[in-house]
mmCIF file with all atom_site columns, C-alpha atoms and ligand atoms in Angstrom:
data_model
loop_
_atom_site.group_PDB
_atom_site.id
_atom_site.type_symbol
_atom_site.label_atom_id
_atom_site.label_alt_id
_atom_site.label_comp_id
_atom_site.label_asym_id
_atom_site.label_entity_id
_atom_site.label_seq_id
_atom_site.pdbx_PDB_ins_code
_atom_site.Cartn_x
_atom_site.Cartn_y
_atom_site.Cartn_z
_atom_site.occupancy
_atom_site.B_iso_or_equiv
_atom_site.pdbx_formal_charge
_atom_site.auth_seq_id
_atom_site.auth_comp_id
_atom_site.auth_asym_id
_atom_site.auth_atom_id
_atom_site.pdbx_PDB_model_num
ATOM   1   C CA . MET A 1 1   ? -16.935 -10.271 -35.160 1.00 55.00 ? 1   MET A CA 1
ATOM   2   C CA . THR A 1 2   ? -13.592 -8.144  -34.550 1.00 61.00 ? 2   THR A CA 1
ATOM   3   C CA . GLU A 1 3   ? -10.103 -9.180  -34.973 1.00 73.00 ? 3   GLU A CA 1
ATOM   4   C CA . LYS A 1 4   ? -9.033  -6.407  -32.333 1.00 81.00 ? 4   LYS A CA 1
ATOM   5   C CA . VAL A 1 5   ? -8.415  -7.208  -28.754 1.00 92.00 ? 5   VAL A CA 1
ATOM   6   C CA . ASN A 1 6   ? -9.173  -4.280  -26.356 1.00 96.00 ? 6   ASN A CA 1
ATOM   7   C CA . ASN A 1 7   ? -8.437  -5.414  -22.848 1.00 98.00 ? 7   ASN A CA 1
ATOM   8   C CA . ILE A 1 8   ? -9.590  -2.831  -20.127 1.00 98.00 ? 8   ILE A CA 1
ATOM   9   C CA . VAL A 1 9   ? -8.458  -2.918  -16.478 1.00 98.00 ? 9   VAL A CA 1
ATOM   10  C CA . VAL A 1 10  ? -10.287 -1.034  -14.059 1.00 99.00 ? 10  VAL A CA 1
ATOM   11  C CA . LEU A 1 11  ? -8.975  0.376   -10.993 1.00 98.00 ? 11  LEU A CA 1
ATOM   12  C CA . ILE A 1 12  ? -11.074 1.095   -7.913  1.00 98.00 ? 12  ILE A CA 1
ATOM   13  C CA . SER A 1 13  ? -10.752 1.982   -4.353  1.00 98.00 ? 13  SER A CA 1
ATOM   14  C CA . GLY A 1 14  ? -14.401 1.673   -2.926  1.00 98.00 ? 14  GLY A CA 1
ATOM   15  C CA . ALA A 1 15  ? -17.945 0.892   -3.881  1.00 98.00 ? 15  ALA A CA 1
ATOM   16  C CA . GLY A 1 16  ? -17.074 0.183   -7.429  1.00 98.00 ? 16  GLY A CA 1
ATOM   17  C CA . SER A 1 17  ? -20.688 1.182   -8.913  1.00 98.00 ? 17  SER A CA 1
ATOM   18  C CA . ASN A 1 18  ? -19.147 2.896   -12.012 1.00 98.00 ? 18  ASN A CA 1
ATOM   19  C CA . MET A 1 19  ? -16.679 -0.353  -12.587 1.00 98.00 ? 19  MET A CA 1
ATOM   20  C CA . ALA A 1 20  ? -20.039 -2.453  -12.263 1.00 98.00 ? 20  ALA A CA 1
ATOM   21  C CA . ALA A 1 21  ? -21.953 -0.206  -14.816 1.00 98.00 ? 21  ALA A CA 1
ATOM   22  C CA . LEU A 1 22  ? -19.166 -0.468  -17.071 1.00 98.00 ? 22  LEU A CA 1
ATOM   23  C CA . ILE A 1 23  ? -18.951 -4.241  -17.018 1.00 98.00 ? 23  ILE A CA 1
ATOM   24  C CA . LYS A 1 24  ? -22.721 -4.698  -17.297 1.00 98.00 ? 24  LYS A CA 1
ATOM   25  C CA . THR A 1 25  ? -22.943 -2.322  -20.318 1.00 98.00 ? 25  THR A CA 1
ATOM   26  C CA . ALA A 1 26  ? -20.046 -4.094  -22.039 1.00 98.00 ? 26  ALA A CA 1
ATOM   27  C CA . GLN A 1 27  ? -21.819 -7.235  -21.479 1.00 97.00 ? 27  GLN A CA 1
ATOM   28  C CA . GLN A 1 28  ? -25.219 -6.231  -22.502 1.00 98.00 ? 28  GLN A CA 1
ATOM   29  C CA . GLU A 1 29  ? -23.979 -4.441  -25.630 1.00 98.00 ? 29  GLU A CA 1
ATOM   30  C CA . ASN A 1 30  ? -21.441 -7.421  -26.478 1.00 97.00 ? 30  ASN A CA 1
ATOM   31  C CA . TRP A 1 31  ? -18.476 -5.035  -26.509 1.00 98.00 ? 31  TRP A CA 1
ATOM   32  C CA . ASP A 1 32  ? -16.453 -8.227  -26.824 1.00 97.00 ? 32  ASP A CA 1
ATOM   33  C CA . GLY A 1 33  ? -18.141 -9.214  -30.256 1.00 96.00 ? 33  GLY A CA 1
ATOM   34  C CA . LEU A 1 34  ? -18.343 -5.676  -31.530 1.00 95.00 ? 34  LEU A CA 1
ATOM   35  C CA . LEU A 1 35  ? -15.027 -4.136  -30.458 1.00 95.00 ? 35  LEU A CA 1
ATOM   36  C CA . GLY A 1 36  ? -13.049 -6.990  -28.962 1.00 96.00 ? 36  GLY A CA 1
ATOM   37  C CA . ALA A 1 37  ? -13.486 -5.094  -25.567 1.00 97.00 ? 37  ALA A CA 1
ATOM   38  C CA . ARG A 1 38  ? -13.953 -6.910  -22.449 1.00 97.00 ? 38  ARG A CA 1
ATOM   39  C CA . VAL A 1 39  ? -13.010 -5.802  -18.837 1.00 98.00 ? 39  VAL A CA 1
ATOM   40  C CA . VAL A 1 40  ? -10.321 -8.541  -17.926 1.00 98.00 ? 40  VAL A CA 1
ATOM   41  C CA . ALA A 1 41  ? -9.562  -7.427  -14.421 1.00 98.00 ? 41  ALA A CA 1
ATOM   42  C CA . VAL A 1 42  ? -10.445 -5.170  -11.335 1.00 98.00 ? 42  VAL A CA 1
ATOM   43  C CA . ILE A 1 43  ? -7.417  -4.036  -9.386  1.00 98.00 ? 43  ILE A CA 1
ATOM   44  C CA . SER A 1 44  ? -8.146  -2.386  -6.042  1.00 98.00 ? 44  SER A CA 1
ATOM   45  C CA . ASN A 1 45  ? -5.321  -0.503  -3.806  1.00 98.00 ? 45  ASN A CA 1
ATOM   46  C CA . LYS A 1 46  ? -7.827  -1.490  -0.701  1.00 98.00 ? 46  LYS A CA 1
ATOM   47  C CA . PRO A 1 47  ? -8.324  -4.927  0.164   1.00 97.00 ? 47  PRO A CA 1
ATOM   48  C CA . GLY A 1 48  ? -11.848 -4.444  1.560   1.00 95.00 ? 48  GLY A CA 1
ATOM   49  C CA . ALA A 1 49  ? -13.084 -2.523  -1.140  1.00 98.00 ? 49  ALA A CA 1
ATOM   50  C CA . GLU A 1 50  ? -16.906 -3.366  -1.620  1.00 98.00 ? 50  GLU A CA 1
ATOM   51  C CA . GLY A 1 51  ? -16.471 -3.484  -5.586  1.00 98.00 ? 51  GLY A CA 1
ATOM   52  C CA . LEU A 1 52  ? -14.236 -6.426  -5.531  1.00 98.00 ? 52  LEU A CA 1
ATOM   53  C CA . ALA A 1 53  ? -17.075 -8.986  -4.512  1.00 98.00 ? 53  ALA A CA 1
ATOM   54  C CA . LEU A 1 54  ? -19.419 -6.992  -7.253  1.00 98.00 ? 54  LEU A CA 1
ATOM   55  C CA . ALA A 1 55  ? -16.708 -7.553  -10.050 1.00 98.00 ? 55  ALA A CA 1
ATOM   56  C CA . GLN A 1 56  ? -16.421 -11.165 -8.848  1.00 98.00 ? 56  GLN A CA 1
ATOM   57  C CA . ALA A 1 57  ? -20.045 -11.645 -9.235  1.00 98.00 ? 57  ALA A CA 1
ATOM   58  C CA . LEU A 1 58  ? -19.972 -10.037 -12.431 1.00 98.00 ? 58  LEU A CA 1
ATOM   59  C CA . GLY A 1 59  ? -17.364 -12.782 -13.454 1.00 98.00 ? 59  GLY A CA 1
ATOM   60  C CA . VAL A 1 60  ? -14.408 -10.440 -13.531 1.00 98.00 ? 60  VAL A CA 1
ATOM   61  C CA . ALA A 1 61  ? -11.243 -11.252 -11.896 1.00 98.00 ? 61  ALA A CA 1
ATOM   62  C CA . THR A 1 62  ? -9.739  -9.031  -9.223  1.00 98.00 ? 62  THR A CA 1
ATOM   63  C CA . GLN A 1 63  ? -6.611  -8.422  -7.782  1.00 98.00 ? 63  GLN A CA 1
ATOM   64  C CA . VAL A 1 64  ? -5.563  -6.302  -4.653  1.00 98.00 ? 64  VAL A CA 1
ATOM   65  C CA . LEU A 1 65  ? -2.550  -4.337  -4.515  1.00 98.00 ? 65  LEU A CA 1
ATOM   66  C CA . ASP A 1 66  ? -2.326  -2.742  -1.162  1.00 98.00 ? 66  ASP A CA 1
ATOM   67  C CA . HIS A 1 67  ? -0.449  0.802   -1.023  1.00 97.00 ? 67  HIS A CA 1
ATOM   68  C CA . LYS A 1 68  ? 0.361   0.119   2.640   1.00 97.00 ? 68  LYS A CA 1
ATOM   69  C CA . ASP A 1 69  ? 2.680   -2.543  1.627   1.00 98.00 ? 69  ASP A CA 1
ATOM   70  C CA . PHE A 1 70  ? 4.764   0.129   -0.174  1.00 98.00 ? 70  PHE A CA 1
ATOM   71  C CA . GLU A 1 71  ? 7.386   2.587   1.237   1.00 97.00 ? 71  GLU A CA 1
ATOM   72  C CA . SER A 1 72  ? 6.898   5.133   -1.332  1.00 97.00 ? 72  SER A CA 1
ATOM   73  C CA . ARG A 1 73  ? 4.323   6.125   -3.746  1.00 97.00 ? 73  ARG A CA 1
ATOM   74  C CA . ALA A 1 74  ? 6.877   5.581   -6.752  1.00 97.00 ? 74  ALA A CA 1
ATOM   75  C CA . ALA A 1 75  ? 7.065   1.995   -5.609  1.00 98.00 ? 75  ALA A CA 1
ATOM   76  C CA . PHE A 1 76  ? 3.402   1.322   -5.486  1.00 98.00 ? 76  PHE A CA 1
ATOM   77  C CA . ASP A 1 77  ? 3.053   2.845   -8.852  1.00 98.00 ? 77  ASP A CA 1
ATOM   78  C CA . ALA A 1 78  ? 5.848   0.721   -10.471 1.00 98.00 ? 78  ALA A CA 1
ATOM   79  C CA . ALA A 1 79  ? 4.429   -2.396  -8.861  1.00 98.00 ? 79  ALA A CA 1
ATOM   80  C CA . LEU A 1 80  ? 0.796   -1.105  -10.199 1.00 98.00 ? 80  LEU A CA 1
ATOM   81  C CA . GLN A 1 81  ? 2.019   -0.770  -13.621 1.00 98.00 ? 81  GLN A CA 1
ATOM   82  C CA . THR A 1 82  ? 3.609   -4.239  -13.980 1.00 98.00 ? 82  THR A CA 1
ATOM   83  C CA . LEU A 1 83  ? 0.456   -5.769  -12.555 1.00 98.00 ? 83  LEU A CA 1
ATOM   84  C CA . ILE A 1 84  ? -1.788  -3.858  -15.242 1.00 98.00 ? 84  ILE A CA 1
ATOM   85  C CA . ASP A 1 85  ? 0.488   -4.163  -18.094 1.00 98.00 ? 85  ASP A CA 1
ATOM   86  C CA . ALA A 1 86  ? 0.445   -8.165  -17.588 1.00 98.00 ? 86  ALA A CA 1
ATOM   87  C CA . HIS A 1 87  ? -3.195  -7.748  -18.903 1.00 98.00 ? 87  HIS A CA 1
ATOM   88  C CA . GLN A 1 88  ? -1.958  -5.843  -22.011 1.00 98.00 ? 88  GLN A CA 1
ATOM   89  C CA . PRO A 1 89  ? -4.580  -3.349  -21.819 1.00 98.00 ? 89  PRO A CA 1
ATOM   90  C CA . ALA A 1 90  ? -5.755  -0.933  -24.414 1.00 97.00 ? 90  ALA A CA 1
ATOM   91  C CA . LEU A 1 91  ? -7.502  1.211   -21.990 1.00 98.00 ? 91  LEU A CA 1
ATOM   92  C CA . VAL A 1 92  ? -7.064  1.867   -18.177 1.00 98.00 ? 92  VAL A CA 1
ATOM   93  C CA . VAL A 1 93  ? -10.154 2.969   -16.410 1.00 98.00 ? 93  VAL A CA 1
ATOM   94  C CA . LEU A 1 94  ? -10.097 4.670   -13.142 1.00 98.00 ? 94  LEU A CA 1
ATOM   95  C CA . ALA A 1 95  ? -13.352 4.315   -11.217 1.00 98.00 ? 95  ALA A CA 1
ATOM   96  C CA . GLY A 1 96  ? -13.380 5.877   -7.721  1.00 97.00 ? 96  GLY A CA 1
ATOM   97  C CA . PHE A 1 97  ? -9.407  5.117   -7.638  1.00 98.00 ? 97  PHE A CA 1
ATOM   98  C CA . MET A 1 98  ? -8.453  7.426   -4.601  1.00 95.00 ? 98  MET A CA 1
ATOM   99  C CA . ARG A 1 99  ? -4.623  7.748   -5.367  1.00 95.00 ? 99  ARG A CA 1
ATOM   100 C CA . ILE A 1 100 ? -2.779  10.499  -6.586  1.00 94.00 ? 100 ILE A CA 1
ATOM   101 C CA . LEU A 1 101 ? -0.536  8.934   -9.546  1.00 96.00 ? 101 LEU A CA 1
ATOM   102 C CA . THR A 1 102 ? 3.017   9.848   -10.341 1.00 97.00 ? 102 THR A CA 1
ATOM   103 C CA . PRO A 1 103 ? 3.892   11.501  -13.333 1.00 97.00 ? 103 PRO A CA 1
ATOM   104 C CA . ASP A 1 104 ? 5.955   8.201   -14.650 1.00 97.00 ? 104 ASP A CA 1
ATOM   105 C CA . PHE A 1 105 ? 2.628   6.244   -14.361 1.00 98.00 ? 105 PHE A CA 1
ATOM   106 C CA . VAL A 1 106 ? 0.510   8.755   -16.073 1.00 98.00 ? 106 VAL A CA 1
ATOM   107 C CA . ALA A 1 107 ? 2.860   9.036   -18.856 1.00 98.00 ? 107 ALA A CA 1
ATOM   108 C CA . HIS A 1 108 ? 3.072   5.458   -19.351 1.00 98.00 ? 108 HIS A CA 1
ATOM   109 C CA . TYR A 1 109 ? -0.682  5.574   -20.033 1.00 98.00 ? 109 TYR A CA 1
ATOM   110 C CA . ALA A 1 110 ? -1.145  8.605   -21.822 1.00 97.00 ? 110 ALA A CA 1
ATOM   111 C CA . GLY A 1 111 ? -4.014  8.583   -23.801 1.00 96.00 ? 111 GLY A CA 1
ATOM   112 C CA . ARG A 1 112 ? -5.348  5.254   -22.565 1.00 97.00 ? 112 ARG A CA 1
ATOM   113 C CA . MET A 1 113 ? -6.145  6.103   -19.171 1.00 98.00 ? 113 MET A CA 1
ATOM   114 C CA . VAL A 1 114 ? -9.463  7.749   -18.247 1.00 98.00 ? 114 VAL A CA 1
ATOM   115 C CA . ASN A 1 115 ? -11.350 8.979   -15.013 1.00 98.00 ? 115 ASN A CA 1
ATOM   116 C CA . ILE A 1 116 ? -14.810 10.003  -14.037 1.00 98.00 ? 116 ILE A CA 1
ATOM   117 C CA . HIS A 1 117 ? -14.809 13.096  -11.865 1.00 98.00 ? 117 HIS A CA 1
ATOM   118 C CA . PRO A 1 118 ? -17.931 14.074  -9.947  1.00 98.00 ? 118 PRO A CA 1
ATOM   119 C CA . SER A 1 119 ? -18.181 17.732  -11.205 1.00 98.00 ? 119 SER A CA 1
ATOM   120 C CA . LEU A 1 120 ? -18.424 19.709  -14.216 1.00 98.00 ? 120 LEU A CA 1
ATOM   121 C CA . LEU A 1 121 ? -14.839 20.356  -14.940 1.00 98.00 ? 121 LEU A CA 1
ATOM   122 C CA . PRO A 1 122 ? -12.938 22.512  -14.852 1.00 97.00 ? 122 PRO A CA 1
ATOM   123 C CA . ALA A 1 123 ? -14.870 23.715  -11.976 1.00 98.00 ? 123 ALA A CA 1
ATOM   124 C CA . PHE A 1 124 ? -14.160 21.947  -8.637  1.00 98.00 ? 124 PHE A CA 1
ATOM   125 C CA . THR A 1 125 ? -11.403 19.740  -8.973  1.00 97.00 ? 125 THR A CA 1
ATOM   126 C CA . GLY A 1 126 ? -10.362 17.687  -5.986  1.00 96.00 ? 126 GLY A CA 1
ATOM   127 C CA . LEU A 1 127 ? -12.631 16.277  -3.244  1.00 96.00 ? 127 LEU A CA 1
ATOM   128 C CA . ASN A 1 128 ? -16.213 17.326  -1.760  1.00 98.00 ? 128 ASN A CA 1
ATOM   129 C CA . THR A 1 129 ? -17.328 18.339  -5.039  1.00 98.00 ? 129 THR A CA 1
ATOM   130 C CA . HIS A 1 130 ? -20.990 18.130  -4.512  1.00 98.00 ? 130 HIS A CA 1
ATOM   131 C CA . GLN A 1 131 ? -20.853 19.968  -1.081  1.00 98.00 ? 131 GLN A CA 1
ATOM   132 C CA . ARG A 1 132 ? -18.551 22.975  -2.955  1.00 98.00 ? 132 ARG A CA 1
ATOM   133 C CA . ALA A 1 133 ? -21.019 23.108  -5.753  1.00 98.00 ? 133 ALA A CA 1
ATOM   134 C CA . ILE A 1 134 ? -24.004 23.470  -3.438  1.00 98.00 ? 134 ILE A CA 1
ATOM   135 C CA . ASP A 1 135 ? -22.119 26.040  -1.312  1.00 98.00 ? 135 ASP A CA 1
ATOM   136 C CA . ALA A 1 136 ? -21.286 27.937  -4.279  1.00 98.00 ? 136 ALA A CA 1
ATOM   137 C CA . GLY A 1 137 ? -24.822 28.334  -5.099  1.00 98.00 ? 137 GLY A CA 1
ATOM   138 C CA . CYS A 1 138 ? -24.484 26.435  -8.407  1.00 98.00 ? 138 CYS A CA 1
ATOM   139 C CA . LEU A 1 139 ? -27.793 25.642  -10.377 1.00 98.00 ? 139 LEU A CA 1
ATOM   140 C CA . GLU A 1 140 ? -26.173 22.890  -12.155 1.00 98.00 ? 140 GLU A CA 1
ATOM   141 C CA . ALA A 1 141 ? -23.630 20.126  -11.170 1.00 98.00 ? 141 ALA A CA 1
ATOM   142 C CA . GLY A 1 142 ? -22.695 17.058  -12.764 1.00 98.00 ? 142 GLY A CA 1
ATOM   143 C CA . ALA A 1 143 ? -19.981 14.578  -13.873 1.00 98.00 ? 143 ALA A CA 1
ATOM   144 C CA . THR A 1 144 ? -16.955 14.673  -16.292 1.00 98.00 ? 144 THR A CA 1
ATOM   145 C CA . VAL A 1 145 ? -15.060 11.988  -18.169 1.00 98.00 ? 145 VAL A CA 1
ATOM   146 C CA . HIS A 1 146 ? -11.754 12.726  -18.946 1.00 98.00 ? 146 HIS A CA 1
ATOM   147 C CA . LEU A 1 147 ? -8.204  11.668  -19.923 1.00 98.00 ? 147 LEU A CA 1
ATOM   148 C CA . VAL A 1 148 ? -5.720  11.537  -17.239 1.00 98.00 ? 148 VAL A CA 1
ATOM   149 C CA . THR A 1 149 ? -2.767  13.727  -17.308 1.00 97.00 ? 149 THR A CA 1
ATOM   150 C CA . ALA A 1 150 ? -0.218  14.263  -14.374 1.00 93.00 ? 150 ALA A CA 1
ATOM   151 C CA . ASP A 1 151 ? -2.406  17.554  -13.547 1.00 91.00 ? 151 ASP A CA 1
ATOM   152 C CA . LEU A 1 152 ? -4.988  16.202  -11.398 1.00 90.00 ? 152 LEU A CA 1
ATOM   153 C CA . ASP A 1 153 ? -8.525  16.472  -12.997 1.00 92.00 ? 153 ASP A CA 1
ATOM   154 C CA . HIS A 1 154 ? -7.300  18.609  -15.868 1.00 93.00 ? 154 HIS A CA 1
ATOM   155 C CA . GLY A 1 155 ? -7.103  15.915  -18.807 1.00 96.00 ? 155 GLY A CA 1
ATOM   156 C CA . GLN A 1 156 ? -8.960  16.419  -22.035 1.00 97.00 ? 156 GLN A CA 1
ATOM   157 C CA . ILE A 1 157 ? -12.875 16.206  -21.755 1.00 98.00 ? 157 ILE A CA 1
ATOM   158 C CA . LEU A 1 158 ? -14.402 13.334  -23.350 1.00 98.00 ? 158 LEU A CA 1
ATOM   159 C CA . ALA A 1 159 ? -18.036 13.596  -21.846 1.00 98.00 ? 159 ALA A CA 1
ATOM   160 C CA . GLN A 1 160 ? -20.172 15.430  -19.461 1.00 98.00 ? 160 GLN A CA 1
ATOM   161 C CA . ALA A 1 161 ? -23.788 15.094  -17.866 1.00 98.00 ? 161 ALA A CA 1
ATOM   162 C CA . VAL A 1 162 ? -25.291 18.014  -16.428 1.00 98.00 ? 162 VAL A CA 1
ATOM   163 C CA . VAL A 1 163 ? -27.643 17.379  -13.110 1.00 98.00 ? 163 VAL A CA 1
ATOM   164 C CA . THR A 1 164 ? -30.010 20.225  -11.637 1.00 98.00 ? 164 THR A CA 1
ATOM   165 C CA . VAL A 1 165 ? -29.241 21.152  -8.122  1.00 98.00 ? 165 VAL A CA 1
ATOM   166 C CA . LEU A 1 166 ? -32.751 21.161  -6.444  1.00 98.00 ? 166 LEU A CA 1
ATOM   167 C CA . PRO A 1 167 ? -33.460 23.460  -3.486  1.00 96.00 ? 167 PRO A CA 1
ATOM   168 C CA . GLY A 1 168 ? -32.886 21.574  -0.202  1.00 96.00 ? 168 GLY A CA 1
ATOM   169 C CA . ASP A 1 169 ? -30.070 19.313  -2.029  1.00 98.00 ? 169 ASP A CA 1
ATOM   170 C CA . SER A 1 170 ? -27.617 17.679  0.365   1.00 98.00 ? 170 SER A CA 1
ATOM   171 C CA . ALA A 1 171 ? -24.156 16.698  -0.946  1.00 98.00 ? 171 ALA A CA 1
ATOM   172 C CA . GLU A 1 172 ? -25.502 13.012  -0.566  1.00 98.00 ? 172 GLU A CA 1
ATOM   173 C CA . THR A 1 173 ? -28.905 13.711  -2.630  1.00 98.00 ? 173 THR A CA 1
ATOM   174 C CA . LEU A 1 174 ? -26.842 15.486  -5.389  1.00 98.00 ? 174 LEU A CA 1
ATOM   175 C CA . ALA A 1 175 ? -24.302 12.633  -5.310  1.00 98.00 ? 175 ALA A CA 1
ATOM   176 C CA . ASP A 1 176 ? -26.905 10.237  -5.732  1.00 98.00 ? 176 ASP A CA 1
ATOM   177 C CA . ARG A 1 177 ? -28.469 11.841  -8.688  1.00 98.00 ? 177 ARG A CA 1
ATOM   178 C CA . VAL A 1 178 ? -25.002 12.605  -10.344 1.00 98.00 ? 178 VAL A CA 1
ATOM   179 C CA . LEU A 1 179 ? -24.025 8.936   -9.778  1.00 98.00 ? 179 LEU A CA 1
ATOM   180 C CA . VAL A 1 180 ? -27.049 7.708   -11.983 1.00 98.00 ? 180 VAL A CA 1
ATOM   181 C CA . GLN A 1 181 ? -25.855 10.151  -14.855 1.00 98.00 ? 181 GLN A CA 1
ATOM   182 C CA . GLU A 1 182 ? -22.085 8.603   -14.296 1.00 98.00 ? 182 GLU A CA 1
ATOM   183 C CA . HIS A 1 183 ? -23.348 5.176   -14.799 1.00 98.00 ? 183 HIS A CA 1
ATOM   184 C CA . LEU A 1 184 ? -24.590 6.102   -18.205 1.00 98.00 ? 184 LEU A CA 1
ATOM   185 C CA . ILE A 1 185 ? -21.931 8.428   -19.623 1.00 98.00 ? 185 ILE A CA 1
ATOM   186 C CA . TYR A 1 186 ? -18.600 6.598   -18.555 1.00 98.00 ? 186 TYR A CA 1
ATOM   187 C CA . PRO A 1 187 ? -19.501 3.275   -20.349 1.00 98.00 ? 187 PRO A CA 1
ATOM   188 C CA . GLN A 1 188 ? -20.514 5.430   -23.278 1.00 98.00 ? 188 GLN A CA 1
ATOM   189 C CA . ALA A 1 189 ? -17.332 7.668   -23.395 1.00 98.00 ? 189 ALA A CA 1
ATOM   190 C CA . ILE A 1 190 ? -15.132 4.383   -22.988 1.00 98.00 ? 190 ILE A CA 1
ATOM   191 C CA . LYS A 1 191 ? -16.956 2.836   -25.892 1.00 98.00 ? 191 LYS A CA 1
ATOM   192 C CA . ALA A 1 192 ? -16.577 5.894   -28.161 1.00 97.00 ? 192 ALA A CA 1
ATOM   193 C CA . LEU A 1 193 ? -12.686 5.866   -27.163 1.00 97.00 ? 193 LEU A CA 1
ATOM   194 C CA . LEU A 1 194 ? -12.395 2.262   -27.736 1.00 96.00 ? 194 LEU A CA 1
ATOM   195 C CA . GLN A 1 195 ? -13.687 2.967   -31.501 1.00 93.00 ? 195 GLN A CA 1
ATOM   196 C CA . LEU A 1 196 ? -10.764 5.445   -31.903 1.00 92.00 ? 196 LEU A CA 1
ATOM   197 C CA . LEU A 1 197 ? -7.946  3.170   -30.731 1.00 85.00 ? 197 LEU A CA 1
HETATM 198 C C1 . GRF B 2 .   ? -17.671 8.518   -8.365  1.00 64.34 ? 1   GRF B C1 1
HETATM 199 O O1 . GRF B 2 .   ? -18.602 9.623   -7.657  1.00 64.34 ? 1   GRF B O1 1
HETATM 200 C C2 . GRF B 2 .   ? -16.863 9.065   -9.118  1.00 64.34 ? 1   GRF B C2 1
HETATM 201 O O2 . GRF B 2 .   ? -17.128 10.173  -9.791  1.00 64.34 ? 1   GRF B O2 1
HETATM 202 C C3 . GRF B 2 .   ? -15.656 9.590   -8.202  1.00 64.34 ? 1   GRF B C3 1
HETATM 203 O O3 . GRF B 2 .   ? -15.575 8.572   -7.280  1.00 64.34 ? 1   GRF B O3 1
HETATM 204 C C4 . GRF B 2 .   ? -16.813 7.807   -7.295  1.00 64.34 ? 1   GRF B C4 1
HETATM 205 C C5 . GRF B 2 .   ? -16.568 6.492   -7.030  1.00 64.34 ? 1   GRF B C5 1
HETATM 206 O O4 . GRF B 2 .   ? -17.801 5.674   -7.096  1.00 64.34 ? 1   GRF B O4 1
HETATM 207 N N1 . GRF B 2 .   ? -14.197 9.460   -8.985  1.00 64.34 ? 1   GRF B N1 1
HETATM 208 P P1 . GRF B 2 .   ? -17.891 4.399   -7.237  1.00 64.34 ? 1   GRF B P1 1
HETATM 209 O O5 . GRF B 2 .   ? -16.741 3.549   -6.475  1.00 64.34 ? 1   GRF B O5 1
HETATM 210 O O6 . GRF B 2 .   ? -17.815 4.226   -8.806  1.00 64.34 ? 1   GRF B O6 1
HETATM 211 O O7 . GRF B 2 .   ? -19.324 3.807   -6.893  1.00 64.34 ? 1   GRF B O7 1
#
């Protein structure tokens, strides 16, 4: 058993499949006993996010902070920071959290906030990554786990998974295969980072 307490807070906006993969891996691999690490809260900026029910079914508390209730990005981020910090997290995990973050918020979590992006960074930052990879004629696509910095999708790369682009792939078929890999690399990259903290 470890003395350390490595609370993890996960931020989502949608389906939450990466969040669920993280919680399941942490439970199956007994991160609590080995690393003192557990997902203590899942926070969504969207009240209807599918991932909220998924988190609850896995025994993790959920909170909603609707960005529409705030008049500015800075006000939302400040409230989000207060909500997150109540959990005293070692790590903040972005898992399909569809918000541009303010520099102050990012700086507050420097070195302890991670994201997964569905491309082989530094290629295809931003949205519609799979269609753009197909349109560019890429033979390989994939996903990247990286530290979050103020520069969108540009933080230090922690892990990548490569997926072959197949003839006839649509953005959806490619995304489905990349997502399978995301569910493998994200938990393991987070585990490796926790071991360094
Ligand atoms: C994933 O493709 C992830 O790479 C991107 O957003 C998607 C989230 O999916 N950042 P889910 O909510 O984890 O299912």
